[in-house]
mmCIF file of C-alpha atoms and ligand atoms in Angstrom:
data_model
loop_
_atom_site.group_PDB
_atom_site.id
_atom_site.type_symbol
_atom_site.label_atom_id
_atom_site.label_comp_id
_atom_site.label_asym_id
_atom_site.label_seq_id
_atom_site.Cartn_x
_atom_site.Cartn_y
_atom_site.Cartn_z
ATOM 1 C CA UNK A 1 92.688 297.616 121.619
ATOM 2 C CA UNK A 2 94.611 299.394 124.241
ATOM 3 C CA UNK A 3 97.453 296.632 125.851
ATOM 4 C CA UNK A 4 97.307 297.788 129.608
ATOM 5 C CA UNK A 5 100.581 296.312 131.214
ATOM 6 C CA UNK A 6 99.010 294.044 134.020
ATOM 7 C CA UNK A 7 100.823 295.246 137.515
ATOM 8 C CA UNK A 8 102.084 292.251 139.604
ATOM 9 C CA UNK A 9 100.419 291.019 142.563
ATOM 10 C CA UNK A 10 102.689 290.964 145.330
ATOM 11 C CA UNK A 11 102.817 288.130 147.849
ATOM 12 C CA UNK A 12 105.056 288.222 150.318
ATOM 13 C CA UNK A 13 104.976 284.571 153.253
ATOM 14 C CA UNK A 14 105.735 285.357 156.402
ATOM 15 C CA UNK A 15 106.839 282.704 158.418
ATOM 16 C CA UNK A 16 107.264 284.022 161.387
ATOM 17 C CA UNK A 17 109.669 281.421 163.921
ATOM 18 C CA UNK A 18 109.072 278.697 161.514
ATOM 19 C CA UNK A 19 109.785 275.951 160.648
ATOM 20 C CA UNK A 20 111.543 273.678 163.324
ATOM 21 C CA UNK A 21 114.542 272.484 160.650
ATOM 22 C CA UNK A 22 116.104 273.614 157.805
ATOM 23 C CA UNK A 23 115.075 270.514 156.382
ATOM 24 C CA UNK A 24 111.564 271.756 156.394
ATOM 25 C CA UNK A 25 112.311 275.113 155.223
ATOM 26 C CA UNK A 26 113.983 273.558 152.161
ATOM 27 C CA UNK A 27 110.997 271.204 151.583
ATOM 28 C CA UNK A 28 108.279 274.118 152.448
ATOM 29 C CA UNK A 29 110.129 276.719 149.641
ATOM 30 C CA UNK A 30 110.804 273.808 147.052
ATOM 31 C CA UNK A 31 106.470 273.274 147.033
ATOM 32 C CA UNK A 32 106.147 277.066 147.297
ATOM 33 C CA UNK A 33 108.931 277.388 144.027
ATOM 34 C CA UNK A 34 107.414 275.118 142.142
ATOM 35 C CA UNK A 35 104.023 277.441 141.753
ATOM 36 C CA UNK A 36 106.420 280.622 142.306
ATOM 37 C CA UNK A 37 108.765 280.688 139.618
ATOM 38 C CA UNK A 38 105.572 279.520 136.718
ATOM 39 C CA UNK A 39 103.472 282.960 137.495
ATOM 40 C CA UNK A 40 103.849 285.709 135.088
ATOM 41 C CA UNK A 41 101.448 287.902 136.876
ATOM 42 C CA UNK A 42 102.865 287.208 140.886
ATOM 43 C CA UNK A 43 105.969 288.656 142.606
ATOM 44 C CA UNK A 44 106.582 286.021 145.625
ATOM 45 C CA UNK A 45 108.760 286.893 148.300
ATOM 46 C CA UNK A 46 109.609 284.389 151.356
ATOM 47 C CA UNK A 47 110.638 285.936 154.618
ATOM 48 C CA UNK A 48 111.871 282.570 156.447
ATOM 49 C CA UNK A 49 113.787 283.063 159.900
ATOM 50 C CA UNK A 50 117.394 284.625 159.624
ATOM 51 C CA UNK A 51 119.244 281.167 159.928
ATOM 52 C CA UNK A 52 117.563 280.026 156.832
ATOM 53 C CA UNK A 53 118.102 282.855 154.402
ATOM 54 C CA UNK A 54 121.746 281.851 153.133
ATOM 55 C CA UNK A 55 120.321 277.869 152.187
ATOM 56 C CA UNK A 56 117.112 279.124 150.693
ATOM 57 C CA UNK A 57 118.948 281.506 148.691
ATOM 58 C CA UNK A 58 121.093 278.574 147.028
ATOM 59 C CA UNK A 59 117.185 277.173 145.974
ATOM 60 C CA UNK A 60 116.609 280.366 144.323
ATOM 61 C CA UNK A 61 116.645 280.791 140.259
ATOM 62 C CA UNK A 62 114.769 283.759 138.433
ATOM 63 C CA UNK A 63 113.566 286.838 140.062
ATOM 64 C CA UNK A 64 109.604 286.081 140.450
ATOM 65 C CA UNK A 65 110.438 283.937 144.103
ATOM 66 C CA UNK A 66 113.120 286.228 146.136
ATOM 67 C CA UNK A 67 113.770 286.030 149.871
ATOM 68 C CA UNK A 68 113.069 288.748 152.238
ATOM 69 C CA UNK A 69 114.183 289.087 155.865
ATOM 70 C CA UNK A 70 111.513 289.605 158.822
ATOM 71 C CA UNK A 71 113.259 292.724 160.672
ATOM 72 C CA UNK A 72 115.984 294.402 160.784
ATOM 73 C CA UNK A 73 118.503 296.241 162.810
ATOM 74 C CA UNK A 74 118.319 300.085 163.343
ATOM 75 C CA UNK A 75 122.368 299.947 163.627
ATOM 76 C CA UNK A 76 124.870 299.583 160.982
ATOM 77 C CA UNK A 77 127.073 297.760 162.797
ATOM 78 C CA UNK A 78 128.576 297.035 166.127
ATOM 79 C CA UNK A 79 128.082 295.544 169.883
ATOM 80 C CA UNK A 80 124.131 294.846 169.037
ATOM 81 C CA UNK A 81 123.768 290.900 170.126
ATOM 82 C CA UNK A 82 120.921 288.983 168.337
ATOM 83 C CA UNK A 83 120.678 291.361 165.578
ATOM 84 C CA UNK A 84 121.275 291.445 161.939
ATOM 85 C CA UNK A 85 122.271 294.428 159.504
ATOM 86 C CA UNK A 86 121.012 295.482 156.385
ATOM 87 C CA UNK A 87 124.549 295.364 155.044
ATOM 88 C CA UNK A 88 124.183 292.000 156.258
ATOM 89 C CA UNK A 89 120.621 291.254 154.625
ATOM 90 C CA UNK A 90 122.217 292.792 151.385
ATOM 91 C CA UNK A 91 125.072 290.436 151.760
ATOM 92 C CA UNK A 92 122.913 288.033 151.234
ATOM 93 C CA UNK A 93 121.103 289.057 148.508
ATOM 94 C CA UNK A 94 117.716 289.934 150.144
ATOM 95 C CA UNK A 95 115.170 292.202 148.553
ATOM 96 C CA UNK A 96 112.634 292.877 151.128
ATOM 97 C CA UNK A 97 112.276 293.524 154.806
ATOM 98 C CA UNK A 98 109.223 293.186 156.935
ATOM 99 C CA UNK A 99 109.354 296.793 159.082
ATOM 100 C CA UNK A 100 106.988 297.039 162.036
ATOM 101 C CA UNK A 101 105.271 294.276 161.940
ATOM 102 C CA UNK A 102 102.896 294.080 164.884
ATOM 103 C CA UNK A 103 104.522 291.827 166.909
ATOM 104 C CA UNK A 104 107.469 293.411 167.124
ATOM 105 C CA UNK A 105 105.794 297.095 168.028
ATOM 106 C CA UNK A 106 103.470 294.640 170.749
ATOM 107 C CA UNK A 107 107.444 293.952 171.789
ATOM 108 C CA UNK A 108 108.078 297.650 172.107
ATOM 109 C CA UNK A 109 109.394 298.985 168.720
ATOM 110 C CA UNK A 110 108.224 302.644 168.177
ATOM 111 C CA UNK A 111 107.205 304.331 164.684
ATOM 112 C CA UNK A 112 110.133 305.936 165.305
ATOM 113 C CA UNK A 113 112.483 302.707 165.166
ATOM 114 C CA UNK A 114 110.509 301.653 162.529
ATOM 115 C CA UNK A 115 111.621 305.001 160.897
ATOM 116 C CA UNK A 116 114.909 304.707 161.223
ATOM 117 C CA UNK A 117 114.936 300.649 160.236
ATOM 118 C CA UNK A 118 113.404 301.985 156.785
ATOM 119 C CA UNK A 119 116.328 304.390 156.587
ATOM 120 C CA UNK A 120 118.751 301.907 157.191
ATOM 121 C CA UNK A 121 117.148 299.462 154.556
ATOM 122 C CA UNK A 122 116.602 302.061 151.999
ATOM 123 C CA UNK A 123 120.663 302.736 152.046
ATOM 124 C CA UNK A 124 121.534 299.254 151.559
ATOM 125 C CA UNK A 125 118.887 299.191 148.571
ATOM 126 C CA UNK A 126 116.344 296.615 150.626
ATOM 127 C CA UNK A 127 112.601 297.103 149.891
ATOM 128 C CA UNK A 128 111.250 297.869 153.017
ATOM 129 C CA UNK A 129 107.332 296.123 153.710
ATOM 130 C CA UNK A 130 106.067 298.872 156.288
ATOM 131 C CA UNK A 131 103.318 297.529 158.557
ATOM 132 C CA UNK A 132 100.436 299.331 160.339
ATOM 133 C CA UNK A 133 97.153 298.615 161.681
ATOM 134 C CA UNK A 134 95.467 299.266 164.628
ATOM 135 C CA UNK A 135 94.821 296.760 167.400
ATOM 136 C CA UNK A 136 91.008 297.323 167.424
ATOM 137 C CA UNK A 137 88.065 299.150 165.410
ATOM 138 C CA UNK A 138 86.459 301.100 167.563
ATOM 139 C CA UNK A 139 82.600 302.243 166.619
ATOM 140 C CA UNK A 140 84.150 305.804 167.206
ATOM 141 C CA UNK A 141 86.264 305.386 164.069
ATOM 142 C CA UNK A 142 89.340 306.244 166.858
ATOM 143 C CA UNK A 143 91.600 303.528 165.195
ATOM 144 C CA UNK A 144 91.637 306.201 162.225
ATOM 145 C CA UNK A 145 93.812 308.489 164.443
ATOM 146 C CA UNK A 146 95.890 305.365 165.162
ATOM 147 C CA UNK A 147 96.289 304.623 161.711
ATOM 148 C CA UNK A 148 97.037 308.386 160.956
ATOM 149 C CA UNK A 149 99.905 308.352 163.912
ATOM 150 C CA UNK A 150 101.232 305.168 162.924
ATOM 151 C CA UNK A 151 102.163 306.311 159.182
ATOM 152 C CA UNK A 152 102.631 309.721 159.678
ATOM 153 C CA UNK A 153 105.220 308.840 162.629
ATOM 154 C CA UNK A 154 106.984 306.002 160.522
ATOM 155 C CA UNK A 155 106.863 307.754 157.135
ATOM 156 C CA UNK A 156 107.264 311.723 157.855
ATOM 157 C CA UNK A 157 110.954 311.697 157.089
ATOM 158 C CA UNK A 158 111.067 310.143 154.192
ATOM 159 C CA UNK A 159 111.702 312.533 150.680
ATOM 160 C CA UNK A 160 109.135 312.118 147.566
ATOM 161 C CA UNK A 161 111.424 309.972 145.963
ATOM 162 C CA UNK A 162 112.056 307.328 148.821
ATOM 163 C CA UNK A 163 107.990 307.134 149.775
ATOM 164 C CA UNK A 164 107.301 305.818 146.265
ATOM 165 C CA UNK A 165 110.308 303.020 147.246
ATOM 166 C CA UNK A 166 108.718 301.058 150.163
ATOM 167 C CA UNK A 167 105.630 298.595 150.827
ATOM 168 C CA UNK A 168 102.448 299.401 153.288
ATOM 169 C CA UNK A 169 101.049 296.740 154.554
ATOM 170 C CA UNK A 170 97.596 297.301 156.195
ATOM 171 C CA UNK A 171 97.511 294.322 158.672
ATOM 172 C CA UNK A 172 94.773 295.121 161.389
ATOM 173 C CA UNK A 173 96.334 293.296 164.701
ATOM 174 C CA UNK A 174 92.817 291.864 165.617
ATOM 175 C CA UNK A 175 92.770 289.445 162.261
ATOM 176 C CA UNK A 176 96.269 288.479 162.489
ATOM 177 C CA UNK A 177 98.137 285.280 163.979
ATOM 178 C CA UNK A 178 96.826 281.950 166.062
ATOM 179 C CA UNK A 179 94.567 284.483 168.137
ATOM 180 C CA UNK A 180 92.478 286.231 165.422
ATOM 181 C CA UNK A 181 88.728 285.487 165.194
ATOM 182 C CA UNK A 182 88.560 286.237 161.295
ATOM 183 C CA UNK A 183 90.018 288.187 158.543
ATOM 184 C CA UNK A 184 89.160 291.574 158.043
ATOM 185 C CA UNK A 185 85.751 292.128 155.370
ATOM 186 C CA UNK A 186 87.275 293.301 151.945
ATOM 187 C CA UNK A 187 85.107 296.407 152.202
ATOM 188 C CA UNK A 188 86.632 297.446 155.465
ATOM 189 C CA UNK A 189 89.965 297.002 154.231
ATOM 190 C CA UNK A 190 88.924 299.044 151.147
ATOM 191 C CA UNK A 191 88.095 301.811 153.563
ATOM 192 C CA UNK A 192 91.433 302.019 155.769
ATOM 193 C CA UNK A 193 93.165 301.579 152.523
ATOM 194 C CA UNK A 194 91.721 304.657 151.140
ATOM 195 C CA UNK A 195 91.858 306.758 154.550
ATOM 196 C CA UNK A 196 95.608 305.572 154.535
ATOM 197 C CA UNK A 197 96.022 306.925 151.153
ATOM 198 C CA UNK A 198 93.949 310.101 152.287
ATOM 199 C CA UNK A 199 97.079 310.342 154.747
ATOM 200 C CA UNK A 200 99.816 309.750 152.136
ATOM 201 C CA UNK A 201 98.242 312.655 150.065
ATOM 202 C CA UNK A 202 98.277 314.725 152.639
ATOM 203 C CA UNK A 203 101.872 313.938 153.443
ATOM 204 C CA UNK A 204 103.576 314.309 149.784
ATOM 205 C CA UNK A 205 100.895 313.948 147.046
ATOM 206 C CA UNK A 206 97.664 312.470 145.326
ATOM 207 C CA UNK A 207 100.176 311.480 142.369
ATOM 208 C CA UNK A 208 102.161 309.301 145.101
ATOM 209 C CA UNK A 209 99.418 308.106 147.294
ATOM 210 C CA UNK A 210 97.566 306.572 144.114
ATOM 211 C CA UNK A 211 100.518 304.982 143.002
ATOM 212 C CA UNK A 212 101.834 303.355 146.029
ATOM 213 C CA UNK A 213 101.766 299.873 146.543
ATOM 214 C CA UNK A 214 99.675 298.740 149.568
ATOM 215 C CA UNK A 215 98.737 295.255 151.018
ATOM 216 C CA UNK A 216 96.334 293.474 152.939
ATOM 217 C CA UNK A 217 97.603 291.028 155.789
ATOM 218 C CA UNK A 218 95.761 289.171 158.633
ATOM 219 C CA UNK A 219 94.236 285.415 158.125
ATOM 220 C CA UNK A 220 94.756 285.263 154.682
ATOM 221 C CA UNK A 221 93.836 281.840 153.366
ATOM 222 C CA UNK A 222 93.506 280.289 149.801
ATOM 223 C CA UNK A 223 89.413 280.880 150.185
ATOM 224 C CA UNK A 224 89.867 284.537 150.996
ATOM 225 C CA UNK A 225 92.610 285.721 149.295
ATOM 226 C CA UNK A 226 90.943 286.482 146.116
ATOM 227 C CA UNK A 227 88.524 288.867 147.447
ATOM 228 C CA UNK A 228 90.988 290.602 148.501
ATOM 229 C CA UNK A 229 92.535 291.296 145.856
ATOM 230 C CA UNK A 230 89.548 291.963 143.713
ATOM 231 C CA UNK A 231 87.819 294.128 146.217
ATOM 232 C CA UNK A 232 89.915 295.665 148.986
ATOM 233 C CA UNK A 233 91.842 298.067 146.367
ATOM 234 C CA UNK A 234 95.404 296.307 147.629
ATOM 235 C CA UNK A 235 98.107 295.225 144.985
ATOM 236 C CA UNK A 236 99.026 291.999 147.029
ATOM 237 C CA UNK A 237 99.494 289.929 150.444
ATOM 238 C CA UNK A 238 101.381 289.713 153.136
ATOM 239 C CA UNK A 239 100.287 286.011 154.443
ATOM 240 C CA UNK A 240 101.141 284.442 157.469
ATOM 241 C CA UNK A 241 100.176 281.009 158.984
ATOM 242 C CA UNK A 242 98.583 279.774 154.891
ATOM 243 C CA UNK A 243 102.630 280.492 153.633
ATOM 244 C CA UNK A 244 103.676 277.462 155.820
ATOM 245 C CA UNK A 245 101.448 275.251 153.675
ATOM 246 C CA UNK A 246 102.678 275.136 150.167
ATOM 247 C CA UNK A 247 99.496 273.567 149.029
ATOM 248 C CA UNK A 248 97.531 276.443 150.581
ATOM 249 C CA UNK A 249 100.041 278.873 149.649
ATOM 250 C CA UNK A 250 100.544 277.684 146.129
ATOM 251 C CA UNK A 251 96.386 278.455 145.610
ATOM 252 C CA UNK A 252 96.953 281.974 147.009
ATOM 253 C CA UNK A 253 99.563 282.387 144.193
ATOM 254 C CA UNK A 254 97.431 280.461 141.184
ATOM 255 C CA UNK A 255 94.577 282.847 141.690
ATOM 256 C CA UNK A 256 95.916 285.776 142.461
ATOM 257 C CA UNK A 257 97.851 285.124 139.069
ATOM 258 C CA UNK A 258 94.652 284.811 137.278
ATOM 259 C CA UNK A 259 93.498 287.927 138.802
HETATM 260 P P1 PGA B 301 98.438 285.393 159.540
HETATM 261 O O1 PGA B 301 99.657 286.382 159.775
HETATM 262 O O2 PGA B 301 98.241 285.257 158.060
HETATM 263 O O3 PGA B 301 98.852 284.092 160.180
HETATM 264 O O4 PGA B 301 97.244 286.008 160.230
HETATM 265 C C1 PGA B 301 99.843 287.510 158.969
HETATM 266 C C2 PGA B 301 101.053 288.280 159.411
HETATM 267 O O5 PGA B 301 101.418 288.221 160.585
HETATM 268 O O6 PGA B 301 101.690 288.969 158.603
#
């Protein structure tokens, strides 16, 4: 029998401004390690708040748990109050960074920042979770053209070899965060994950487009999860609110381990 090597699920918490303390952060990432750092089959990443990365990262043994960063700065360095570097992030041995997430372009951050923030990460060696999704499907099909925009503005500068470096992460703003009504269905997600590998062919190539890592994000829980990854053609998770509870969280992991 043929030994197919199993590709890693990727599941990357993001906990947005949470928690309150660092004494909950420590006691949220020890439950979260615990499952973490057991799973063969699961990369986990944590993306706590800025002020909790240099702690965390003392918790931190192995390479299947690894902290990421939620944003950026488009600057290297400099008279930019409130933000944080990637030389920074590297300094403090990050490996990922959310790009784009929605509610930072609802704050006014343009495909074009985000292009230049996955510049700036690239250089300083940071894996660089891209986030799209429109704000709402339309019966028209218009949030296809969004979609199409959103990559093609983000991603266009990038060579071949940089593309195959970074993260999407199809997150469709109407299932995401406190407000959403529901998750997206696995079947639509399979659809804008194919159209948005229809795009990335166009862009560079089929070879690249089939081979890039994309995920789903947007109400995640430890009841949906798994169809996700079973059905929506996505090689992980990028999981909001559910990453706060290391129960929850720690079920997300289990199955998609299993998976
Ligand atoms: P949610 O958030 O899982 O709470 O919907 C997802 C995200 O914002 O990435």
């Amino acid at each position: 029998m043929v030994n197919i090597k199993k590709q890693k699920k990727l599941i990357i918490a993001n906990w947005k401004m949470n928690p309150d303390s660092l004494k909950e952060a420590i006691s949220i990432f020890s439950g979260i390690k615990k499952t973490a750092t057991k799973l063969r089959n699961v990369q986990t990443v944590v993306c706590p708040p800025y002020i909790f990365i240099n702690e965390l990262q003392k918790k931190v043994s192995g390479h299947r748990l690894v902290l990421g960063a939620q944003d950026v700065s488009m600057n290297n360095r400099g008279a930019f109050t409130g933000e944080i570097s990637a030389i920074q992030l590297r300094g403090a041995k990050v490996g990922y960074v959310i790009v784009g997430h929605s509610e930072r372009r609802g704050r006014g951050e343009t495909s074009g920042d985000v292009a230049t923030k996955i510049q700036v990460s690239l250089k300083e060696k940071l894996i660089p979770i891209v986030c799209v999704g429109e704000s709402e499907r339309d019966e028209h099909a218009e949030y296809l053209t969004f979609l199409r925009n959103e990559i093609e503005e983000s991603l266009a500068h990038l060579s071949e070899k940089d593309i195959s470096k970074i993260i999407i992460a199809y997150e469709p703003i109407w299932a995401v965060g406190v407000n959403a009504n529901s998750a997206d269905s696995p079947e639509d997600t399979e659809e804008a994950v194919l159209f948005i590998r229809k795009v990335l062919s166009e862009m560079f190539s089929k070879k690249i487009a089939l081979s890039m890592n994309i995920l789903y994000g947007g109400s995640i829980n430890d009841k949906n999860s798994n169809f996700f990854l079973e059905r929506a053609g996505v090689q992980g998770l990028l999981v909001g609110r559910a990453s706060l509870k290391p129960k929850q969280f720690s079920s997300i992991l289990n199955n998609a381990n299993l998976i």
